[in-house]
């Protein structure tokens, strides 16, 4: 009985929350940034994004590397730990200018999380920041369609930990 009440209350809360949200529409995208690893090829992702969006989109790529190799040809903007000061604020002029621009969407496609990438994502001016690669590490498998009660229990457990 308690689970049914929780289920009804949760559905009501989600329904009310959905009404208050403004959906992010792909057709409004103008500037997109991909945060990638240094040697990562993302031509497939860029092509998929271009097909999904009806208007022309300006796409920029930025990558994190520990050390810049002078022998490699640089195809996109790079940032390193040296581009940040002791207080973890960006100091390199190119990086500061990059972070001050406004973007509609930032997509994090890096394989491993790094503190400098997290700092970069905190400083960037963007409406939406999203990432996909990290979900494979944590293997979150909550199948909403098959097991509603498990999903609701997990959601309530996480919400109660945030409330404390």
XYZ file of C-alpha atoms in Angstrom:
164
model
C 0.000 0.000 0.000
C 2.824 2.384 0.898
C 4.536 1.720 -2.434
C 1.346 2.583 -4.321
C 1.060 5.897 -2.465
C 4.727 6.673 -3.165
C 4.175 5.802 -6.817
C 1.164 8.124 -7.129
C 2.909 11.000 -5.332
C 6.026 10.615 -7.451
C 4.023 10.607 -10.682
C 2.224 13.783 -9.572
C 5.507 15.504 -8.698
C 7.114 14.546 -12.010
C 4.026 15.648 -13.962
C 4.002 19.045 -12.213
C 7.746 19.457 -12.700
C 7.501 18.687 -16.438
C 4.926 21.444 -16.871
C 7.273 24.022 -15.365
C 10.242 23.082 -17.570
C 10.931 24.675 -20.920
C 12.030 21.925 -23.281
C 15.416 22.374 -24.930
C 14.754 22.309 -28.656
C 17.405 21.125 -31.117
C 16.267 23.603 -33.743
C 17.433 26.480 -31.517
C 21.060 25.291 -31.404
C 23.592 27.702 -32.849
C 26.900 27.069 -31.046
C 27.960 23.616 -29.834
C 31.190 22.593 -28.097
C 32.582 19.063 -27.907
C 34.967 18.396 -25.001
C 37.071 15.448 -26.147
C 40.247 13.530 -25.415
C 43.339 14.616 -27.327
C 43.365 11.845 -29.957
C 39.629 11.249 -30.167
C 37.924 11.283 -33.567
C 34.366 12.610 -33.363
C 33.424 13.005 -37.009
C 30.532 10.543 -36.571
C 29.096 12.514 -33.638
C 29.408 15.793 -35.550
C 27.634 14.340 -38.591
C 24.804 12.965 -36.435
C 24.381 16.355 -34.764
C 24.319 18.151 -38.117
C 21.616 15.772 -39.390
C 19.497 16.208 -36.254
C 19.558 20.006 -36.364
C 17.742 21.804 -39.152
C 19.677 25.089 -39.056
C 23.452 25.487 -39.577
C 25.384 25.001 -36.347
C 28.821 26.329 -35.410
C 30.686 23.378 -33.884
C 33.895 23.813 -31.904
C 36.155 21.143 -30.462
C 38.373 21.513 -27.421
C 40.561 18.796 -25.939
C 42.487 18.260 -22.721
C 46.036 16.926 -22.741
C 48.642 16.596 -19.992
C 51.547 17.644 -22.241
C 51.422 19.296 -25.668
C 53.554 17.378 -28.151
C 55.234 19.785 -30.594
C 55.525 17.090 -33.275
C 51.784 16.487 -33.550
C 49.551 18.619 -35.708
C 46.857 20.268 -33.631
C 43.417 20.023 -35.240
C 41.457 21.683 -32.425
C 41.913 23.856 -29.359
C 43.907 22.224 -26.551
C 44.190 23.055 -22.879
C 46.615 21.680 -20.309
C 47.078 21.950 -16.526
C 49.554 24.793 -17.196
C 46.649 26.903 -18.491
C 45.274 27.147 -14.935
C 46.785 29.031 -12.001
C 47.274 27.818 -8.435
C 43.630 28.597 -7.619
C 42.406 26.544 -10.614
C 41.319 29.597 -12.595
C 42.113 29.736 -16.313
C 44.974 32.115 -17.139
C 45.814 31.384 -20.781
C 44.269 34.113 -22.929
C 42.902 31.735 -25.592
C 41.212 29.575 -22.967
C 39.768 32.580 -21.122
C 38.309 33.923 -24.396
C 36.917 30.482 -25.227
C 35.240 30.229 -21.823
C 33.729 33.726 -22.017
C 31.768 32.994 -25.193
C 28.166 31.831 -24.844
C 27.311 28.348 -26.088
C 23.997 26.582 -26.471
C 25.257 23.062 -25.796
C 28.438 21.488 -24.406
C 28.878 17.753 -24.936
C 31.520 16.001 -22.836
C 32.787 12.935 -24.724
C 35.905 12.249 -22.661
C 36.677 8.713 -21.553
C 38.078 9.508 -18.089
C 37.082 12.317 -15.805
C 39.825 14.770 -14.940
C 39.804 17.623 -12.418
C 40.786 20.159 -15.085
C 37.972 19.033 -17.353
C 35.545 19.430 -14.461
C 36.886 22.927 -13.805
C 36.548 23.725 -17.506
C 32.900 22.631 -17.425
C 32.267 24.844 -14.392
C 33.664 27.958 -16.069
C 32.073 27.596 -19.515
C 29.014 29.704 -20.352
C 26.459 27.255 -21.670
C 22.734 26.649 -21.484
C 23.146 22.859 -21.354
C 26.127 20.659 -20.430
C 25.851 16.937 -21.030
C 28.113 13.907 -21.148
C 27.717 10.336 -22.308
C 30.941 8.389 -21.884
C 30.956 8.379 -18.073
C 27.750 6.368 -17.859
C 29.546 3.246 -19.073
C 31.870 3.318 -16.056
C 29.107 3.383 -13.472
C 26.845 0.978 -15.389
C 23.578 2.497 -14.249
C 20.916 -0.020 -15.218
C 17.534 1.154 -14.029
C 15.084 -0.097 -16.582
C 12.103 2.172 -16.051
C 9.726 0.314 -18.342
C 10.208 -3.138 -16.834
C 10.552 -2.349 -13.154
C 8.819 0.847 -12.044
C 9.030 0.093 -8.338
C 12.794 -0.410 -8.429
C 13.211 2.915 -10.184
C 10.934 4.695 -7.702
C 12.720 3.159 -4.710
C 16.135 4.160 -6.061
C 14.926 7.662 -6.852
C 13.453 8.136 -3.378
C 16.636 6.796 -1.787
C 18.814 9.263 -3.721
C 16.440 12.148 -3.035
C 16.468 11.376 0.684
C 20.294 11.420 0.737
C 20.333 14.815 -1.001
C 17.776 16.171 1.453
C 20.054 15.401 4.420
